[in-house]
Amino acid sequence: MSGFHTNKGDSLLAGLPLFTVAIFLFLSQMQGQDKAPGKGEPPGLQAADPESGSWPAFRGGALQAGVRKVAPADKPGLTWAFDMGDAVEATVAISGGRVYAAGVDGRVVALELMSGDRKGKKIWEHKIKAGIRSSPGIRDGRLFFGDDFGFVHAVDASTGKPLWTYETEGGAEILSSVNFSGSSLLVGSYDGFLYCLNCKTGKLLWKVETGAPVHCSPAISEGKTFVAGCDGLLRVIDVKTGKEVSQLELGENTAASPAVDGNQLYVGTYGSQIKG
């Protein structure tokens, strides 16, 4: 299974250590679009819409298209850099004026997006025993992520307080990042299953066995989730029922996460191909 390990979070700038979370002013309209939550309003209530100023999940949201329709700043510059103390392999989530980051040492932090402090300003920190390489996602005031011991965690996005933990089959690592459909959370595991959990309670709604590690993060569109597996198949699964609707032979194993654009889906494979 180690052959399928890839880092979702590429280094933000050559020369910056991997254990540093850095924020750049790439987006001229970033400041002011994503204001801090008001009193009594938990962060993370924004829709998974890259145009809203937030980036609440891996590649921005359910479609995993990774697109933000805002012009970049003319001269991007480093705003701040926060020392995480160890490697950061997962991408961050951004919502409610906060940045949520997780490290391979099991450390999860919430930082101010625009603090004015060159070293970054930490709001809270939560630590678990296992490493984290699954990119965190935020939904309805809760932050979700998987870990290397096969657990899915939910913590309060305002305080970092643990809310629930779900243990997957066999303790296999979770490198897949969470994605959301309504009140449901979807995530893949190296135990070969795709899991669907209730965001509020952590209760298992359904799981689908693929027969090989699920490294990818599932894309979601129009009530269906799309999972490209290490078994070389692209599966289409009904989000409500967990029933497999169809599958497509990719011809090669893949650890890539699908991206949806309109009625097209794109995914790369280990056969040096992009399929759409």
Short mmCIF file of N, CA and C in Angstrom, two decimals, residues 59-136:
data_model
loop_
_atom_site.label_atom_id
_atom_site.label_comp_id
_atom_site.label_asym_id
_atom_site.label_seq_id
_atom_site.Cartn_x
_atom_site.Cartn_y
_atom_site.Cartn_z
N ARG A 59 -9.53 20.85 -2.34
CA ARG A 59 -9.84 21.42 -3.67
C ARG A 59 -11.08 22.31 -3.66
N GLY A 60 -11.48 22.80 -2.51
CA GLY A 60 -12.50 23.83 -2.44
C GLY A 60 -13.91 23.38 -2.17
N GLY A 61 -14.25 22.11 -2.40
CA GLY A 61 -15.62 21.69 -2.17
C GLY A 61 -15.98 20.40 -2.85
N ALA A 62 -17.28 20.14 -2.95
CA ALA A 62 -17.80 18.84 -3.37
C ALA A 62 -17.29 18.38 -4.73
N LEU A 63 -17.20 19.30 -5.70
CA LEU A 63 -16.78 18.92 -7.06
C LEU A 63 -15.28 18.65 -7.16
N GLN A 64 -14.51 19.18 -6.20
CA GLN A 64 -13.05 19.04 -6.18
C GLN A 64 -12.38 19.60 -7.43
N ALA A 65 -12.99 20.66 -7.96
CA ALA A 65 -12.45 21.28 -9.18
C ALA A 65 -11.27 22.19 -8.87
N GLY A 66 -11.17 22.68 -7.65
CA GLY A 66 -10.04 23.51 -7.26
C GLY A 66 -9.99 24.86 -7.96
N VAL A 67 -11.16 25.42 -8.25
CA VAL A 67 -11.22 26.68 -9.00
C VAL A 67 -11.72 27.81 -8.11
N ARG A 68 -11.05 28.93 -8.18
CA ARG A 68 -11.50 30.15 -7.48
C ARG A 68 -11.51 31.29 -8.49
N LYS A 69 -12.68 31.85 -8.75
CA LYS A 69 -12.83 32.85 -9.80
C LYS A 69 -12.59 34.26 -9.26
N VAL A 70 -11.39 34.45 -8.75
CA VAL A 70 -10.96 35.76 -8.27
C VAL A 70 -9.59 36.03 -8.85
N ALA A 71 -9.38 37.22 -9.36
CA ALA A 71 -8.09 37.55 -9.96
C ALA A 71 -6.99 37.55 -8.90
N PRO A 72 -5.82 37.04 -9.23
CA PRO A 72 -4.70 37.06 -8.27
C PRO A 72 -4.16 38.47 -8.09
N ALA A 73 -3.50 38.66 -6.98
CA ALA A 73 -2.85 39.96 -6.74
C ALA A 73 -1.73 40.17 -7.75
N ASP A 74 -1.45 41.42 -8.07
CA ASP A 74 -0.40 41.73 -9.04
C ASP A 74 0.97 41.29 -8.55
N LYS A 75 1.23 41.49 -7.25
CA LYS A 75 2.52 41.12 -6.67
C LYS A 75 2.29 40.32 -5.40
N PRO A 76 2.12 39.00 -5.53
CA PRO A 76 1.89 38.17 -4.34
C PRO A 76 3.07 38.26 -3.37
N GLY A 77 2.77 38.27 -2.09
CA GLY A 77 3.83 38.33 -1.09
C GLY A 77 3.46 37.51 0.13
N LEU A 78 4.45 37.13 0.89
CA LEU A 78 4.22 36.35 2.10
C LEU A 78 3.55 37.21 3.16
N THR A 79 2.42 36.74 3.69
CA THR A 79 1.71 37.46 4.74
C THR A 79 2.16 37.00 6.12
N TRP A 80 2.20 35.69 6.32
CA TRP A 80 2.71 35.13 7.57
C TRP A 80 3.10 33.69 7.36
N ALA A 81 3.88 33.14 8.30
CA ALA A 81 4.29 31.74 8.27
C ALA A 81 4.27 31.20 9.70
N PHE A 82 3.51 30.13 9.92
CA PHE A 82 3.37 29.54 11.26
C PHE A 82 4.13 28.22 11.32
N ASP A 83 4.96 28.06 12.33
CA ASP A 83 5.77 26.86 12.50
C ASP A 83 4.93 25.76 13.13
N MET A 84 4.67 24.67 12.38
CA MET A 84 3.89 23.54 12.87
C MET A 84 4.72 22.54 13.67
N GLY A 85 6.04 22.63 13.59
CA GLY A 85 6.89 21.75 14.37
C GLY A 85 7.19 20.42 13.73
N ASP A 86 6.42 20.03 12.72
CA ASP A 86 6.64 18.77 11.99
C ASP A 86 6.02 18.91 10.61
N ALA A 87 6.19 17.87 9.80
CA ALA A 87 5.75 17.93 8.41
C ALA A 87 4.24 18.15 8.29
N VAL A 88 3.86 18.89 7.27
CA VAL A 88 2.45 19.11 6.93
C VAL A 88 2.24 18.56 5.52
N GLU A 89 1.52 17.44 5.41
CA GLU A 89 1.27 16.81 4.11
C GLU A 89 -0.13 17.09 3.59
N ALA A 90 -1.00 17.60 4.45
CA ALA A 90 -2.39 17.87 4.07
C ALA A 90 -2.57 19.34 3.74
N THR A 91 -3.49 19.63 2.83
CA THR A 91 -3.83 21.01 2.54
C THR A 91 -4.69 21.58 3.67
N VAL A 92 -4.71 22.88 3.78
CA VAL A 92 -5.48 23.53 4.85
C VAL A 92 -6.92 23.75 4.41
N ALA A 93 -7.78 23.99 5.40
CA ALA A 93 -9.15 24.45 5.15
C ALA A 93 -9.24 25.89 5.62
N ILE A 94 -10.03 26.71 4.92
CA ILE A 94 -10.18 28.12 5.27
C ILE A 94 -11.66 28.45 5.36
N SER A 95 -12.07 29.03 6.49
CA SER A 95 -13.47 29.39 6.66
C SER A 95 -13.61 30.33 7.85
N GLY A 96 -14.52 31.29 7.74
CA GLY A 96 -14.81 32.17 8.85
C GLY A 96 -13.63 32.98 9.33
N GLY A 97 -12.71 33.34 8.43
CA GLY A 97 -11.55 34.11 8.83
C GLY A 97 -10.50 33.30 9.55
N ARG A 98 -10.58 31.98 9.43
CA ARG A 98 -9.62 31.10 10.09
C ARG A 98 -9.03 30.10 9.10
N VAL A 99 -7.81 29.67 9.42
CA VAL A 99 -7.12 28.63 8.67
C VAL A 99 -6.96 27.43 9.58
N TYR A 100 -7.35 26.25 9.07
CA TYR A 100 -7.25 25.01 9.86
C TYR A 100 -6.21 24.11 9.21
N ALA A 101 -5.20 23.73 10.00
CA ALA A 101 -4.09 22.94 9.48
C ALA A 101 -3.84 21.74 10.38
N ALA A 102 -3.33 20.64 9.77
CA ALA A 102 -3.04 19.41 10.51
C ALA A 102 -1.69 18.87 10.09
N GLY A 103 -0.96 18.25 11.03
CA GLY A 103 0.38 17.76 10.76
C GLY A 103 0.54 16.28 11.00
N VAL A 104 1.66 15.73 10.56
CA VAL A 104 1.92 14.30 10.69
C VAL A 104 2.19 13.89 12.13
N ASP A 105 2.37 14.87 13.02
CA ASP A 105 2.55 14.56 14.44
C ASP A 105 1.23 14.53 15.20
N GLY A 106 0.10 14.68 14.48
CA GLY A 106 -1.21 14.63 15.11
C GLY A 106 -1.70 15.96 15.65
N ARG A 107 -1.02 17.01 15.30
CA ARG A 107 -1.38 18.34 15.77
C ARG A 107 -2.35 19.01 14.81
N VAL A 108 -3.43 19.57 15.35
CA VAL A 108 -4.41 20.32 14.56
C VAL A 108 -4.50 21.72 15.16
N VAL A 109 -4.41 22.74 14.31
CA VAL A 109 -4.45 24.11 14.81
C VAL A 109 -5.44 24.94 14.01
N ALA A 110 -5.99 25.94 14.68
CA ALA A 110 -6.78 26.98 14.03
C ALA A 110 -6.00 28.27 14.13
N LEU A 111 -5.83 28.95 13.01
CA LEU A 111 -5.04 30.18 12.95
C LEU A 111 -5.88 31.31 12.37
N GLU A 112 -5.55 32.53 12.74
CA GLU A 112 -6.22 33.68 12.14
C GLU A 112 -5.72 33.85 10.71
N LEU A 113 -6.66 34.03 9.79
CA LEU A 113 -6.29 34.19 8.39
C LEU A 113 -5.52 35.48 8.15
N MET A 114 -5.98 36.57 8.71
CA MET A 114 -5.35 37.87 8.52
C MET A 114 -5.06 38.50 9.87
N SER A 115 -4.03 38.01 10.54
CA SER A 115 -3.75 38.44 11.91
C SER A 115 -2.84 39.66 11.98
N GLY A 116 -2.03 39.88 10.95
CA GLY A 116 -1.05 40.94 11.00
C GLY A 116 0.24 40.53 11.68
N ASP A 117 0.26 39.31 12.22
CA ASP A 117 1.46 38.78 12.88
C ASP A 117 2.24 37.94 11.87
N ARG A 118 3.48 38.29 11.63
CA ARG A 118 4.28 37.59 10.61
C ARG A 118 4.52 36.12 10.96
N LYS A 119 4.39 35.76 12.23
CA LYS A 119 4.56 34.37 12.65
C LYS A 119 3.24 33.62 12.72
N GLY A 120 2.14 34.27 12.35
CA GLY A 120 0.84 33.65 12.44
C GLY A 120 0.30 33.71 13.86
N LYS A 121 -1.02 33.73 14.00
CA LYS A 121 -1.64 33.80 15.32
C LYS A 121 -2.52 32.58 15.54
N LYS A 122 -2.16 31.78 16.53
CA LYS A 122 -2.91 30.55 16.84
C LYS A 122 -4.11 30.87 17.72
N ILE A 123 -5.27 30.28 17.36
CA ILE A 123 -6.50 30.45 18.13
C ILE A 123 -6.68 29.28 19.08
N TRP A 124 -6.51 28.07 18.56
CA TRP A 124 -6.54 26.88 19.42
C TRP A 124 -5.71 25.77 18.81
N GLU A 125 -5.42 24.76 19.63
CA GLU A 125 -4.66 23.60 19.19
C GLU A 125 -5.27 22.34 19.80
N HIS A 126 -5.33 21.28 18.99
CA HIS A 126 -5.82 19.97 19.45
C HIS A 126 -4.81 18.93 19.00
N LYS A 127 -4.53 17.95 19.85
CA LYS A 127 -3.51 16.94 19.53
C LYS A 127 -4.11 15.56 19.68
N ILE A 128 -3.85 14.68 18.68
CA ILE A 128 -4.26 13.28 18.76
C ILE A 128 -3.01 12.42 18.69
N LYS A 129 -3.16 11.11 18.96
CA LYS A 129 -2.01 10.21 19.01
C LYS A 129 -1.47 9.87 17.63
N ALA A 130 -2.33 9.81 16.64
CA ALA A 130 -1.93 9.39 15.29
C ALA A 130 -1.56 10.59 14.43
N GLY A 131 -0.76 10.33 13.39
CA GLY A 131 -0.45 11.36 12.43
C GLY A 131 -1.65 11.67 11.55
N ILE A 132 -1.63 12.84 10.93
CA ILE A 132 -2.73 13.27 10.07
C ILE A 132 -2.18 13.67 8.71
N ARG A 133 -2.63 12.97 7.67
CA ARG A 133 -2.27 13.33 6.30
C ARG A 133 -3.51 13.53 5.45
N SER A 134 -4.66 13.40 6.08
CA SER A 134 -5.95 13.65 5.45
C SER A 134 -6.28 15.13 5.62
N SER A 135 -6.55 15.81 4.51
CA SER A 135 -6.84 17.25 4.59
C SER A 135 -8.14 17.50 5.36
N PRO A 136 -8.13 18.41 6.32
CA PRO A 136 -9.35 18.68 7.09
C PRO A 136 -10.40 19.36 6.24
#
